[in-house]
Tab-separated table of C-alpha atoms and ligand atoms in Angstrom:
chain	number	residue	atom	x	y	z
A	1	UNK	CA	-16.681	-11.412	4.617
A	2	UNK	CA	-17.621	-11.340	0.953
A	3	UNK	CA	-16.646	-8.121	-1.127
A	4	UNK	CA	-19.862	-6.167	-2.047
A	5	UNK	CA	-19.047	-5.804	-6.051
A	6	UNK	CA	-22.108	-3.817	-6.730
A	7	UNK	CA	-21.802	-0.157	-8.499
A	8	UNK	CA	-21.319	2.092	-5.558
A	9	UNK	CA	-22.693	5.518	-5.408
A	10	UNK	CA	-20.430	8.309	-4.046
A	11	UNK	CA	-20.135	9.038	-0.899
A	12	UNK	CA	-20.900	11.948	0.464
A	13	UNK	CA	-17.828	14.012	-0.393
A	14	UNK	CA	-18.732	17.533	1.208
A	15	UNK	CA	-19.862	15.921	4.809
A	16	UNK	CA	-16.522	13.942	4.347
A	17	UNK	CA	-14.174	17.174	4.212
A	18	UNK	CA	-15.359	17.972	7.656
A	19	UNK	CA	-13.108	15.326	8.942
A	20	UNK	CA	-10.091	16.832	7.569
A	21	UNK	CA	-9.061	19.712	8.965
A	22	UNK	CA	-5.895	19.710	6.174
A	23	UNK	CA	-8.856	21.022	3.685
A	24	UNK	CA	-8.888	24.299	6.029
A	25	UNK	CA	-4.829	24.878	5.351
A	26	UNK	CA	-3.888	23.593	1.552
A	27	UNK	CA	-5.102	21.706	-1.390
A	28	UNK	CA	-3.608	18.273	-0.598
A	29	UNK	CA	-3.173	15.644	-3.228
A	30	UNK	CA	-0.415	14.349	-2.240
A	31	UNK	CA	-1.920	10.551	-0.603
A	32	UNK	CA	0.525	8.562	-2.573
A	33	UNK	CA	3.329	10.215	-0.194
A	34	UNK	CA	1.778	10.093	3.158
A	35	UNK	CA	-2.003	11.335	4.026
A	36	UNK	CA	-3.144	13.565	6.537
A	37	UNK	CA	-4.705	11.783	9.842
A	38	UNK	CA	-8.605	12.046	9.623
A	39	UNK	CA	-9.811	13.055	12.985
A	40	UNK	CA	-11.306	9.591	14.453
A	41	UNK	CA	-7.604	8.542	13.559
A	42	UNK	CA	-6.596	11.729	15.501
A	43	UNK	CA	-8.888	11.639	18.529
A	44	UNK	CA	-8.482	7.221	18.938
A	45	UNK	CA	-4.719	8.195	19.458
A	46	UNK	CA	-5.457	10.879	21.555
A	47	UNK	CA	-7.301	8.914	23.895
A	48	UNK	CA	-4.662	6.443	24.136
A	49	UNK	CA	-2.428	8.763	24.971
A	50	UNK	CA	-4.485	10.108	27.695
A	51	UNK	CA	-4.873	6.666	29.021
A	52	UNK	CA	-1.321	5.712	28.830
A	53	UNK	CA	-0.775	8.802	30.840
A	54	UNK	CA	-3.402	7.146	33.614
A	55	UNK	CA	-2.390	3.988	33.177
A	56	UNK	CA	-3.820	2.113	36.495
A	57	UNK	CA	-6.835	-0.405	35.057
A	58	UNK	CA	-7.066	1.612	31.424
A	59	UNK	CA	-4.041	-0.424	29.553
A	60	UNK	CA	-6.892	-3.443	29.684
A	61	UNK	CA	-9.064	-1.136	26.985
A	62	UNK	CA	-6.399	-1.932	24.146
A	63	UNK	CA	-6.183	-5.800	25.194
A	64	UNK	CA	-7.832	-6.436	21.951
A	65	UNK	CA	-6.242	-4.038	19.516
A	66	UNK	CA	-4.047	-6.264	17.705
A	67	UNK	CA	-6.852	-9.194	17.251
A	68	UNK	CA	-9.148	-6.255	15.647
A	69	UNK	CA	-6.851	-4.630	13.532
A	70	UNK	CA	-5.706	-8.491	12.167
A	71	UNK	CA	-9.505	-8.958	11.484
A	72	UNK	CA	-9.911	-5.462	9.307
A	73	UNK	CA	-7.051	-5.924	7.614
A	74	UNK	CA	-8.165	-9.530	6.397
A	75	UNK	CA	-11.716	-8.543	5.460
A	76	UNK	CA	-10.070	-5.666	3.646
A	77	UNK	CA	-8.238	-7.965	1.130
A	78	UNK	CA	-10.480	-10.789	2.041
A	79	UNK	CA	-8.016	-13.203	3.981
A	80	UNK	CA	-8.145	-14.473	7.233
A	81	UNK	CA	-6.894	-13.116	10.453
A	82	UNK	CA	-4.632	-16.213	10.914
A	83	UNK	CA	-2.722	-15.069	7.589
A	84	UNK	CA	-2.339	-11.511	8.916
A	85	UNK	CA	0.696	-10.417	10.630
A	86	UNK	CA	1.344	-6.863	11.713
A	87	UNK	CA	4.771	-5.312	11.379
A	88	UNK	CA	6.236	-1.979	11.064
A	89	UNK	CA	5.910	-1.285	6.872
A	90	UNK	CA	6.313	-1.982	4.046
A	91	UNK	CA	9.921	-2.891	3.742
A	92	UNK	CA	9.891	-5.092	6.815
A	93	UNK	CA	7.479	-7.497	5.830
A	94	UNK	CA	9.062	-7.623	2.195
A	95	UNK	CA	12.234	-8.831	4.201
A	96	UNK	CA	10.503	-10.723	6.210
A	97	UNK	CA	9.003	-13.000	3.130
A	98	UNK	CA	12.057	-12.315	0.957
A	99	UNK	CA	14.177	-14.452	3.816
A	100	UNK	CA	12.056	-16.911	4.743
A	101	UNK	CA	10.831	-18.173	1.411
A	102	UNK	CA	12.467	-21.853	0.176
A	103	UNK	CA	15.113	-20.184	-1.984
A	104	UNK	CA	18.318	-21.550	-3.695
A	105	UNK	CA	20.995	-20.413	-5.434
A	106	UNK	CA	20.311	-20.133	-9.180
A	107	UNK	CA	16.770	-19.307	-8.072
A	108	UNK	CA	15.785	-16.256	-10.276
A	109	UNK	CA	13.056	-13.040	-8.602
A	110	UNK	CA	11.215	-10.892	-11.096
A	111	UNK	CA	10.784	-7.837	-10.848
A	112	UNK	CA	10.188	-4.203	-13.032
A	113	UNK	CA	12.047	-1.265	-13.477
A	114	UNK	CA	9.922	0.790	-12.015
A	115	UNK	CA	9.458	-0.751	-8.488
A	116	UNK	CA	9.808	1.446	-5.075
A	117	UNK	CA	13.538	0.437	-3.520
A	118	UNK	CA	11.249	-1.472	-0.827
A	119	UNK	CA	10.499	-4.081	-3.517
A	120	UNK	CA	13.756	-4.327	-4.716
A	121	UNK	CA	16.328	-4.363	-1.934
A	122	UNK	CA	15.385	-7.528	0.049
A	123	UNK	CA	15.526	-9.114	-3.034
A	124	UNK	CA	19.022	-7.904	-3.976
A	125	UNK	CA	20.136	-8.850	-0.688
A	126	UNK	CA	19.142	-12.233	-1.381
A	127	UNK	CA	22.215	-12.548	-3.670
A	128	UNK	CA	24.239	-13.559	-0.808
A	129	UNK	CA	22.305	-16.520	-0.747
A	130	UNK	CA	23.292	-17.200	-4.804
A	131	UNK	CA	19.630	-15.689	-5.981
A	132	UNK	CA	19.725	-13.692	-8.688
A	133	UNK	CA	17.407	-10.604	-9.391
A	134	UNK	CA	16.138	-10.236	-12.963
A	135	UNK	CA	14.845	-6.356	-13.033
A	136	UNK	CA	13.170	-5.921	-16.373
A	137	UNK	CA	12.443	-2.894	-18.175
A	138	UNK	CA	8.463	-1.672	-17.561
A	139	UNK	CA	5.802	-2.306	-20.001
A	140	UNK	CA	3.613	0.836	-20.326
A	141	UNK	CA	4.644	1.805	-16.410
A	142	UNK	CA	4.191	-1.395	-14.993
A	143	UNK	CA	4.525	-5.513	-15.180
A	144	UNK	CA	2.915	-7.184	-17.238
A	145	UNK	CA	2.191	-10.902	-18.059
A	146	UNK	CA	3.797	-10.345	-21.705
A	147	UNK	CA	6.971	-9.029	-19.951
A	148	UNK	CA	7.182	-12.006	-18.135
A	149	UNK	CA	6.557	-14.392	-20.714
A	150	UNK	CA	9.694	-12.761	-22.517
A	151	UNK	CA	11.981	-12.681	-19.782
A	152	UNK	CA	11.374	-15.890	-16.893
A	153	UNK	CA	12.717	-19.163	-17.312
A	154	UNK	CA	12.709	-22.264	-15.406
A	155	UNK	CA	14.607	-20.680	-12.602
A	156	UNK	CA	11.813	-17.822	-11.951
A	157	UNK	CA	10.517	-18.858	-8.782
A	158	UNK	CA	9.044	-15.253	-7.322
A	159	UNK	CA	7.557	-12.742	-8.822
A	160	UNK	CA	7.218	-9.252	-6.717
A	161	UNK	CA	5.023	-6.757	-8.152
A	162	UNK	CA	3.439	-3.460	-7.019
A	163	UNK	CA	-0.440	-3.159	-6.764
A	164	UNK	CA	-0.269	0.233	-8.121
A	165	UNK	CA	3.321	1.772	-9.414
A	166	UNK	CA	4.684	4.363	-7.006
A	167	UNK	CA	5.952	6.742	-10.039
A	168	UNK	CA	3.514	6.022	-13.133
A	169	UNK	CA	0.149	4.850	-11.206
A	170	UNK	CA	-0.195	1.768	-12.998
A	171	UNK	CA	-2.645	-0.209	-11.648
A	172	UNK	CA	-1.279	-4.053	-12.273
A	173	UNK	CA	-2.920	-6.789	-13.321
A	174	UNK	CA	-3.099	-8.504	-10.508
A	175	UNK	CA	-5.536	-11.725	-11.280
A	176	UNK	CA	-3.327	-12.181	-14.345
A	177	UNK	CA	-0.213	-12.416	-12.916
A	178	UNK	CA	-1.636	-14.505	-10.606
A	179	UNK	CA	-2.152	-16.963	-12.753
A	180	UNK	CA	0.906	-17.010	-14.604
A	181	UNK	CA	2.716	-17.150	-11.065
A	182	UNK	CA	0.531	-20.111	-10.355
A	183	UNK	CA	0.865	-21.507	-13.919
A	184	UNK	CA	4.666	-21.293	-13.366
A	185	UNK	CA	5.049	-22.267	-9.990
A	186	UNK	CA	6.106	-19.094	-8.848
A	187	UNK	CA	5.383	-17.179	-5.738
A	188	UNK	CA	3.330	-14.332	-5.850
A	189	UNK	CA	4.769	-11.191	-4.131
A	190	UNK	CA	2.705	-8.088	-4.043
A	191	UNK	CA	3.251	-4.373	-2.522
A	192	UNK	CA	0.073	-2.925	-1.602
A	193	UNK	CA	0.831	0.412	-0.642
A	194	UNK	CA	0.179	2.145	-3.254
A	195	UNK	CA	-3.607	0.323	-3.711
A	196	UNK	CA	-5.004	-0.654	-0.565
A	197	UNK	CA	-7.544	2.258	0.835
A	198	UNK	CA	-8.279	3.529	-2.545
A	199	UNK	CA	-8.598	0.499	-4.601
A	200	UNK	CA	-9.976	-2.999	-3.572
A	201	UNK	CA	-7.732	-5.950	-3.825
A	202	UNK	CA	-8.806	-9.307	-3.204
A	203	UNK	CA	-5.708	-11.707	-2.034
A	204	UNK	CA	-8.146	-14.835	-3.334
A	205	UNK	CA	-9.322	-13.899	-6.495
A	206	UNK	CA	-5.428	-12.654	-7.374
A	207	UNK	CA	-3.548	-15.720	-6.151
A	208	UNK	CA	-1.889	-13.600	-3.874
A	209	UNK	CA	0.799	-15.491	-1.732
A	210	UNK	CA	2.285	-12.504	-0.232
A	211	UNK	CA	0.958	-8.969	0.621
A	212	UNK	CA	3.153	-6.458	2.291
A	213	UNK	CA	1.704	-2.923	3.143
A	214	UNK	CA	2.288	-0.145	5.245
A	215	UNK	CA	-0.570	1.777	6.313
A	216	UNK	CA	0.575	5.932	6.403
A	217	UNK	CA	-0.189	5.994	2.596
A	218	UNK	CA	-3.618	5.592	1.126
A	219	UNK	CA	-5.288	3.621	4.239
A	220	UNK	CA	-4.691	7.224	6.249
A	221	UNK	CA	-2.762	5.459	8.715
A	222	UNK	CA	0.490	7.132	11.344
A	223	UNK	CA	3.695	5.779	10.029
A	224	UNK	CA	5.358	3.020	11.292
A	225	UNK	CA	2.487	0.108	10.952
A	226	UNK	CA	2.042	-2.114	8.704
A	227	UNK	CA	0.978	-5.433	8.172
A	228	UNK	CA	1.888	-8.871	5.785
A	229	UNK	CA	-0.333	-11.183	4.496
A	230	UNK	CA	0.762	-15.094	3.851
A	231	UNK	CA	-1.505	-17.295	2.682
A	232	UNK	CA	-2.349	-19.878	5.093
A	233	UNK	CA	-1.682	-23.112	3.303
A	234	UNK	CA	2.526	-21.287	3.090
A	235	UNK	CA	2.775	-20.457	6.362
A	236	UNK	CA	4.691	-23.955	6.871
A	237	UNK	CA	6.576	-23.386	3.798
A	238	UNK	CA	7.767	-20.150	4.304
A	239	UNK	CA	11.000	-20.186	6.739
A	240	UNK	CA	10.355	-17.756	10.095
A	241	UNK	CA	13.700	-15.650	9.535
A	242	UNK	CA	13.487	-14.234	12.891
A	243	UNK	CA	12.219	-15.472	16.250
A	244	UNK	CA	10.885	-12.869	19.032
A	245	UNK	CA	9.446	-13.020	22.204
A	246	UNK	CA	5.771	-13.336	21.291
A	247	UNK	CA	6.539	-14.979	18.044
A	248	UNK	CA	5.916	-18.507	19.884
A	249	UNK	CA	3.654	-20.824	20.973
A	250	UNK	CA	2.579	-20.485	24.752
A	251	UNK	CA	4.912	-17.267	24.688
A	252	UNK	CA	3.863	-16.099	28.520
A	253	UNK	CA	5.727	-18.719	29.455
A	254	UNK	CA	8.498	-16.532	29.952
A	255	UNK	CA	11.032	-19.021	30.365
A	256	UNK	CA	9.837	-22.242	28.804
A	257	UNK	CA	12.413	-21.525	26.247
A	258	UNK	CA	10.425	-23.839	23.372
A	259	UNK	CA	10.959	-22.231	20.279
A	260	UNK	CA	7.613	-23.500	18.420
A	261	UNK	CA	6.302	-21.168	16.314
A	262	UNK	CA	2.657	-19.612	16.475
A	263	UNK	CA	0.481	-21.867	13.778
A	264	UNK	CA	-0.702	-18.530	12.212
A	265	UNK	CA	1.021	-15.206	10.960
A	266	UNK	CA	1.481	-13.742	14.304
A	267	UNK	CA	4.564	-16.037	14.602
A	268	UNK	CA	6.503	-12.547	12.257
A	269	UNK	CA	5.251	-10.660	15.016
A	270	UNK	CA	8.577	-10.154	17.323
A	271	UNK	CA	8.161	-7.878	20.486
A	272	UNK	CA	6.050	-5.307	22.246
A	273	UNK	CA	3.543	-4.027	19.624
A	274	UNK	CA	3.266	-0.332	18.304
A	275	UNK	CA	-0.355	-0.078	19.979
A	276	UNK	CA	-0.219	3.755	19.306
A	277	UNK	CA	0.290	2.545	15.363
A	278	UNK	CA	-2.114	0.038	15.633
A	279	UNK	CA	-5.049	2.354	17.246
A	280	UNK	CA	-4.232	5.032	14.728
A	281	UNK	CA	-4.232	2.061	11.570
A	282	UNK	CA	-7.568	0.318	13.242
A	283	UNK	CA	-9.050	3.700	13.084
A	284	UNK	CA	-8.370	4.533	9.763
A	285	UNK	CA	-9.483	1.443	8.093
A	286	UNK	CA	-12.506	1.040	9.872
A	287	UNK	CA	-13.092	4.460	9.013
A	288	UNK	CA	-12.282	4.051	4.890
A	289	UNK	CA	-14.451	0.832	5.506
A	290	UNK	CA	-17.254	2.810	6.350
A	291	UNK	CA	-16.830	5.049	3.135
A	292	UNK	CA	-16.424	1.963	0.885
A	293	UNK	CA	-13.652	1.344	-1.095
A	294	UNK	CA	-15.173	0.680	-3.932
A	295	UNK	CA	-16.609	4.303	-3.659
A	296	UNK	CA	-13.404	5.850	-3.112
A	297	UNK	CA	-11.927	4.465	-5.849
A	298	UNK	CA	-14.806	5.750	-8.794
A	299	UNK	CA	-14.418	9.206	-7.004
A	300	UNK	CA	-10.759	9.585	-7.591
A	301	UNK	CA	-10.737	8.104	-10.790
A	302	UNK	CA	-13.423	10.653	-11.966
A	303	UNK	CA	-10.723	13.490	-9.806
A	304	UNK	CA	-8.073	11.985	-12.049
A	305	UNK	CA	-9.861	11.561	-15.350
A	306	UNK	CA	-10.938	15.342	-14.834
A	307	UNK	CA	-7.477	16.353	-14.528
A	308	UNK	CA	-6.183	14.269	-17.376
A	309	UNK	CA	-8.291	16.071	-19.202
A	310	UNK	CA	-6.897	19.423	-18.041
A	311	UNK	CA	-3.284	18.274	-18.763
A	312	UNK	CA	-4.119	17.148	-21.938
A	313	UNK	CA	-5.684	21.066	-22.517
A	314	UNK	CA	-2.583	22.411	-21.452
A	315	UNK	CA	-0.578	20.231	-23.286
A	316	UNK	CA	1.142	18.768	-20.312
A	317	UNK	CA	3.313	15.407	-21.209
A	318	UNK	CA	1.171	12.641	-18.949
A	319	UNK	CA	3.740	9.818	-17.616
A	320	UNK	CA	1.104	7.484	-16.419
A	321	UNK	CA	-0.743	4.935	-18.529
A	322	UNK	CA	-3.858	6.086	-19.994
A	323	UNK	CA	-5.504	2.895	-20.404
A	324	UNK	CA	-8.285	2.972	-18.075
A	325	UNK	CA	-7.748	-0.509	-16.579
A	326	UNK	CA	-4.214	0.429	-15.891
A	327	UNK	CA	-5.499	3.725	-13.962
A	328	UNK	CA	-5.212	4.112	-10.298
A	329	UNK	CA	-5.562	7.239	-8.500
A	330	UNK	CA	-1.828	8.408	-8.881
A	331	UNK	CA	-1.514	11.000	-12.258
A	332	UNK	CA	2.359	11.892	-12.942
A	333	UNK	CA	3.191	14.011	-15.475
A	334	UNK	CA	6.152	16.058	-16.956
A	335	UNK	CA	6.586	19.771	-17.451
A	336	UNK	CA	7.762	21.583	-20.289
A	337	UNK	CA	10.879	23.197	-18.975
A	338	UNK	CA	11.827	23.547	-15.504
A	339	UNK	CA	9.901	21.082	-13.650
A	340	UNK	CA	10.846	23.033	-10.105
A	341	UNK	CA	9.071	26.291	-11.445
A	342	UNK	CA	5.648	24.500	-11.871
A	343	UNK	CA	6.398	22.341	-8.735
A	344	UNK	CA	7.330	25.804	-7.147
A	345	UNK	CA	4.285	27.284	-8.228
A	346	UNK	CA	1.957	24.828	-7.030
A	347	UNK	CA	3.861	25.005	-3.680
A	348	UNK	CA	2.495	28.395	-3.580
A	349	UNK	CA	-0.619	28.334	-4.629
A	350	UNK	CA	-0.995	26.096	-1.300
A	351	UNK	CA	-1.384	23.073	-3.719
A	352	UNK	CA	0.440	20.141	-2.146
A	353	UNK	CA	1.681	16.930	-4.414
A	354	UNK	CA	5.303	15.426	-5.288
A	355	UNK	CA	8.062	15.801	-7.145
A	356	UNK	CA	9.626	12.753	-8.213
A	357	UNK	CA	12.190	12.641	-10.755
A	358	UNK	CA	11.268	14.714	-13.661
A	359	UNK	CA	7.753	14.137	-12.791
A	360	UNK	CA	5.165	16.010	-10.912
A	361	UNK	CA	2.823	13.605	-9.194
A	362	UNK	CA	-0.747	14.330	-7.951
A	363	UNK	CA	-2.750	11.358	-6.093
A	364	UNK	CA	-6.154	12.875	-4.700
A	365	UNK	CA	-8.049	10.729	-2.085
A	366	UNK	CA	-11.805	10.231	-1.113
A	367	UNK	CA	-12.599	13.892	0.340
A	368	UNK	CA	-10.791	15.914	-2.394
A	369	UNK	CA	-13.425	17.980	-4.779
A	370	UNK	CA	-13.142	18.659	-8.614
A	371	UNK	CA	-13.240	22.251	-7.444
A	372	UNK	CA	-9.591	21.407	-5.916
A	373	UNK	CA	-8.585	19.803	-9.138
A	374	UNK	CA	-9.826	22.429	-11.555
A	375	UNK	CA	-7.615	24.857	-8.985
A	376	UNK	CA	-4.763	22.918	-9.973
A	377	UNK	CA	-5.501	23.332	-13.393
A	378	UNK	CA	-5.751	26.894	-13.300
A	379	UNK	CA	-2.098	27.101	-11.759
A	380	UNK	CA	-0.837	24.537	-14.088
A	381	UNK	CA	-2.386	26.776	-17.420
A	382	UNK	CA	-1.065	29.843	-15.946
A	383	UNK	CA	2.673	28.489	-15.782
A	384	UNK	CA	2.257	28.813	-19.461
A	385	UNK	CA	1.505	32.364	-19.980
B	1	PLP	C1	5.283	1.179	-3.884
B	1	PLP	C2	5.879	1.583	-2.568
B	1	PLP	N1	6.312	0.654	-1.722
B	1	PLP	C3	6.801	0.978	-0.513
B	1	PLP	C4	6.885	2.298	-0.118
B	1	PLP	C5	7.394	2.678	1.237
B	1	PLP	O1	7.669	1.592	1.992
B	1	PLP	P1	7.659	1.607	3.571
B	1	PLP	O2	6.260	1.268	3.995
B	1	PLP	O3	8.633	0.545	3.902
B	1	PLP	O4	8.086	2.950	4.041
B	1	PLP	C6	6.496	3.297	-0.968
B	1	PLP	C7	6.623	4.716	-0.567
B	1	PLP	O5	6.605	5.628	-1.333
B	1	PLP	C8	5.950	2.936	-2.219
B	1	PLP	O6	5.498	3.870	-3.061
């Protein structure tokens, strides 16, 4: 389904709060940690629940889940359902493409300095194999295509990136290094956690050979389901590191014992399926869908501009990169000081974001008010008087 690319107006952000009863208890801005479950997220698990306790006839209801939750999940980066293969997060489908690509020894994998561990581990690990990791220093918070130029070489043959930077909130350039991946004959790697549910990405126009994203984050999902994306024309390129039950062609026939892979993605899929994970994820992003994601993501950049702004007036030192096609909706910042009084004082003002190394990050989603953020901003001034 083609993305809708023209200027969306806001939703409706007041009617929107009613579906999070968190906005009753604290100020939460805290999405790029884990969000709160909306409550059709809430009440679909519920009722499976329920059912599960019944069980006789009502297991046939969630026959389907797994085929509609592939289908949202490709029209939300615009891939196909066939490329779509639904695993537990983030890290597991990282591993899952880190093994299986075509890789040799003297084979080099870029990646920056400021990645999540997810996105750097199952590349590390690859150096049993004789595949070396080059981690290169960040450029403005991020990758960038300049960074690249200076330090690939013949040997680069993946490059792993972040859609949005877990610590700084940069936003990559995504359909730039894209192209230099393509350019280079490199495969593209991305982590979409931090993006996906509050900023669009579009696997096509990027080049994307490889998504990996868990769904607890920004797409409002329960933990523990996730989903890759391969592009269809690698999925005979790309090795199947492991081989489960339902991973394989014809797989009721119990004991056929013919390992032939699905043709499609589901052929990462290994075992019984989280169905709990994957009502609670269908939910969510059929829920953000109807919001628009291109709707969410002007609202929280005006939330974020408005407290840039704020930290600026209070002289606050702003880690994240201020250019605003480098903005996402994650703001981190350092505080003059201790960094555990401010963090402290937020924490009891009921204001709820992260602390991550010296850094106090705030990352407001689609129902969060600039009343909310000016709060913060009145806590945040007063820790200097
Ligand atoms: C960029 C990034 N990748 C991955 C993760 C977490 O990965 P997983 O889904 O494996 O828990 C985080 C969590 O903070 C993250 O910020």
């Amino acid at each position: 389904m083609a993305h809708n690319n023209t200027q969306p107006r806001y939703h409706n952000v007041e009617a929107l709060r009613a579906a999070f009863p968190v906005t009753k208890h604290c100020t939460y801005l805290n999405h790029a940690a884990v969000a709160p479950l909306p409550n059709p997220v809430r009440a679909a698990m519920s009722k499976f629940i329920t059912d599960r306790g019944a069980m006789f006839g009502r297991e046939r209801r969630y026959e389907t889940i797994s085929d509609d939750l592939r289908g949202v999940l490709a029209w939300l980066i615009n891939g196909t359902p066939e490329e779509i293969a639904l695993v537990q997060n983030t890290s597991e489908g990282l591993n899952i493409v880190a093994n299986g690509l075509p890789l040799q020894a003297g084979d080099n994998v870029i990646f920056c300095d400021m990645e999540f561990p997810s996105n750097v581990y199952p590349w590390m690990n690859l150096q049993r194999k004789g595949v070396k990791t080059r981690c290169i220093p960040h450029d403005g918070g991020g990758l960038t295509v300049e960074a690249l130029e200076r330090h690939a070489d013949e040997h680069t043959r993946v490059v792993t990136v972040s859609a949005v930077q877990f610590l700084t909130g940069f936003k990559s350039d995504l359909p730039a290094l894209g192209t230099w991946c393509q350019e280079h004959e490199a495969y593209f790697v991305v982590d979409g956690i931090q993006a996906l549910g509050v900023a669009p990405v579009d696997v096509q126009a990027c080049q994307i050979d490889f998504l990996s994203c868990g769904g607890p984050k920004w797409l409002m999902g329960p933990k523990g389901q996730g989903f890759i994306y391969c592009r269809e024309e690698l999925l005979d390129e790309i090795l199947t590191p492991f081989a489960g039950c339902v991973s394989v062609a014809g797989w009721e026939n119990w004991r056929d014992y013919n390992l032939t892979f699905l043709p499609d993605a589901r052929r990462f899929e290994l075992g019984s399926a989280n169905t709990i994970g994957q009502i609670g994820l269908l939910a969510a992003v059929r829920f953000l869908m109807e919001v628009g994601i291109p709707s969410i993501e002007q609202w929280t950049l005006q939330l974020t501009d408005l407290l840039i702004a704020i930290l600026k007036q209070h002289n606050y030192a702003i880690a994240s990169n201020l250019n605003p096609k480098r903005r996402a909706a994650i703001v981190s910042f350092s505080a003059p000081g201790d960094v555990d009084k401010v963090f402290q004082k937020l924490t009891d003002a009921k204001v709820v974001v992260s602390r991550r190394e010296q850094y106090i990050r705030i990352s407001p989603h689609c129902y969060n008010t600039e009343e909310e953020i000016v709060r913060v901003g009145k806590v945040l001034g007063d820790v200097h008087q």
